[in-house]
Structure formats: structure tokens, C-alpha cells
Amino acid sequence: MLERISDKFSDIFRQLSGKATISEKNIQDAVEEIKVALLEADVNLRVVRRFVNRTIEEAKGEAVLKAVNPGQQFVKIVNDKIVQLLGDEHQDLELKGPDALSSILMMGLQGSGKTTTSAKLGLRLKKEGRRVLLVAADLVRPAAVDQLKVLGKQVDLEVFSLEKEKDPVKLVGEAKKYAIKSSFNTMIVDTSGRLHLDEEMMKQIVDIKRVLDPQEQLFVADSMTGQEAVTIAKSFDEQVGISGVVLTKFDSDTRGGAALSLKSVTGKPIKYVGVGEKPEDLDPFYPERIASRILG
Ligand code: GDP
């Protein structure tokens, strides 16, 4: 994960770090190579352009050219810009206090990891002391309800489902009543994803959102899909609204493009990353840590 881009960056920095002085031309060349590395990592073109312009602007300042160790100074600027791209600070979920019911709407395309992530997040919040109800509202993918039930057992969380109900909007309404009656304070609602974006799917999620009135609307994105994940996130944000992103399959061989573009393009923070298939494999997203992984 992220190895390729990290290797490229190490090469670029190695060339600069040996030099006692660096010129504007050296900076220009290094930035050009960084640009290529970012594009190869499938980072959004507009994001790359903005990144490159800002880096050049800052790196051409006196502070770098006249620094005792200009190479190091340059690396610091690149690091800061990458952290900025990734969203600066870690952003937590914004849920209500323990005495009120909070709900989290999970959305995304089929196969992005919504069902798995619902259980992972449930486990995490349970460990934080919340009383979590998982809601099986993905009524499109045939095995999704059973999958959530199996995962629910694994993480020891109750799963709300209604065998005969075909309408996810009604199901969510019932789940909410049940959650209040049974003193849960957190509902995680797994919704259906389609293979592609379609109007019917969006309309349904908007209806679910209206009934649920969620505190968090998390878009689950498969990091392996790179740029496509960014485009889809944007469209979910425009049509339904998202409060944050969970980037799944970050343990796989991702080029890093989605992680590096999502915040800039959507303006919405990445809140968690999925780093494996097991229920424990969900980490809070820390821009600083990812930046240092990229910069080696
Ligand atoms: P859904 O259709 O969006 O509900 O997707 P699923 O939750 O069924 O996930 C699809 C596949 O991706 C499953 O095989 C999951 O085990 C796998 N998966 C989900 N998240 C991760 C992750 O963070 N890392 C890895 N390696 N696999 C994941």
C-alpha cells in the first residue's frame, strides 16, 4: 500500500538532500517529478495542479534557497502540503451524547465494503461504550442481510431486519422505533449500493435519510477504484450529502490517488480507513501518519 508513490518520493528527495545549495531550477525539476509521481498514483489532475503551484510558490521563497539544509526544508514543505491535501487534522464522528439516539447512514456502491464497514464501525463504537444497533437495510444485494447478521454475531451486536419488508424506507422507520424502545443510542444503517450510480438508488437514499435524520452520512469508498471513487463521492455529496468518507481496502495495493484527492475534491474529511477484512480492521484516519508513510 502506497509503496510505489513512497519509493518515487524517496528518489526525488535523495537527489536534493545531498546538495549544499539548491537553485530554482532544482526545485522546478523536483516539483515536475513529484507531479508525475502524483499523476501515476492516480491523483486527480486539478488536485495535482493546485498542489504543484502551491509547492513551487512556497519552495521558491528565500527560506528554502538560503536554508542551511535546503533539501530538508523542501521536504518539509512537501510534507505540509500533503498533510493539507489529506485534510490536516483527524476528524471524529459527530454523534449526540449517550442519552439520545444517533444514527449513521452508510452509503456507497455495491462491493465498496459498506456491510463489512458497518460491522467494523459498530464494534469500534461498542468499545467506546455506545449501545449499537446494526440495521440491515440493504434489500437489493441478496446476501447482504444474512452477511450483516453473521457479522453482527461475530462482533456481538444486535442486527435489526424484517424478513417480509421490501421497502428499506419503511424498514428504517421501524428500526428507529425499535432502537428508541430498546434504549440503543447508536444506529448504523447499511443501505444498498448498486453497481453504478443510478437515479432510483439516489432517490431511495434521500428518502431513507429523511426518515432517519442521521448525524453522520458516511460514504464508503473502495480505495482500489482510485479516481472513480472520487467522482462517485462527489455525486453522492451533491445528491444526498456526505459528512465523511471511509476509505476501504487500504491494505490492498492502492496507488493512493483516492486518498490524496478525496478531501480536496469533495471538501469532506476521510474519517476512517479499512485495513483488512476482519471486524477489528478499521482505523481512524490521521493525515499526518499517511503523509509520513508516503514520504518514507
Ligand atoms: P458492500 O457490497 O458494499 O456491502 O461490500 P462488502 O462489505 O460485502 O465488502 C465487499 C468485499 O470487500 C468483502 O469481501 C469484504 O471482506 C471486502 N472488504 C471490505 N473492506 C475491506 C478492507 O478494508 N480491506 C480488505 N482487504 N477487504 C475489505
XYZ file of N, CA and C and ligand atoms in Angstrom, residues 109-116 120 141 147 248-249 251-252 274-277, ligand 1:
85
model
N -21.250 2.381 -3.407
C -21.600 1.407 -4.447
C -21.500 -0.012 -3.904
N -22.147 -0.930 -4.608
C -22.074 -2.336 -4.207
C -20.613 -2.820 -4.273
N -20.223 -3.539 -3.243
C -18.863 -4.089 -3.235
C -17.835 -3.147 -2.634
N -18.273 -1.931 -2.273
C -17.298 -0.968 -1.740
C -16.865 -1.343 -0.315
N -17.678 -2.150 0.352
C -17.325 -2.562 1.714
C -18.275 -2.013 2.771
N -19.473 -1.599 2.353
C -20.436 -0.995 3.293
C -20.819 -1.927 4.434
N -21.198 -3.159 4.070
C -21.695 -4.082 5.089
C -20.583 -4.415 6.087
N -19.419 -4.738 5.564
C -18.277 -5.035 6.425
C -17.957 -3.836 7.311
N -17.693 -3.237 11.379
C -16.427 -2.759 11.967
C -16.662 -1.510 12.810
N -28.954 -6.387 -2.570
C -27.995 -7.484 -2.728
C -28.512 -8.673 -1.919
N -25.398 -11.549 5.567
C -23.991 -11.189 5.832
C -23.888 -10.292 7.072
N -12.036 2.156 2.128
C -11.809 0.736 2.437
C -10.677 0.154 1.589
N -10.259 -1.036 1.975
C -9.248 -1.814 1.241
C -7.933 -1.063 1.122
N -5.489 -1.659 2.771
C -4.424 -2.655 2.939
C -4.016 -3.245 1.589
N -4.864 -3.076 0.590
C -4.532 -3.651 -0.719
C -3.523 -2.744 -1.408
N -10.365 1.373 6.091
C -10.475 -0.073 6.280
C -9.142 -0.692 5.891
N -8.590 -1.502 6.807
C -7.254 -2.028 6.538
C -7.214 -3.558 6.561
N -8.353 -4.192 6.290
C -8.381 -5.648 6.256
C -9.809 -6.129 6.312
N -9.982 -7.440 6.291
C -11.344 -7.982 6.233
C -11.949 -8.266 7.600
P -20.871 -4.000 0.164
O -21.448 -4.598 -1.086
O -20.523 -2.553 -0.033
O -21.690 -4.223 1.383
O -19.434 -4.704 0.387
P -18.961 -5.822 1.427
O -18.975 -5.259 2.818
O -19.661 -7.085 1.194
O -17.423 -5.938 1.005
C -17.017 -6.457 -0.238
C -15.731 -7.236 -0.058
O -14.673 -6.356 0.328
C -15.814 -8.297 1.022
O -15.153 -9.448 0.582
C -15.071 -7.671 2.191
O -14.477 -8.633 3.043
C -14.022 -6.855 1.485
N -13.546 -5.704 2.280
C -14.281 -4.716 2.842
N -13.474 -3.818 3.464
C -12.202 -4.258 3.293
C -10.910 -3.747 3.694
O -10.752 -2.703 4.331
N -9.827 -4.493 3.302
C -9.946 -5.649 2.580
N -8.827 -6.294 2.247
N -11.136 -6.136 2.188
C -12.245 -5.456 2.534
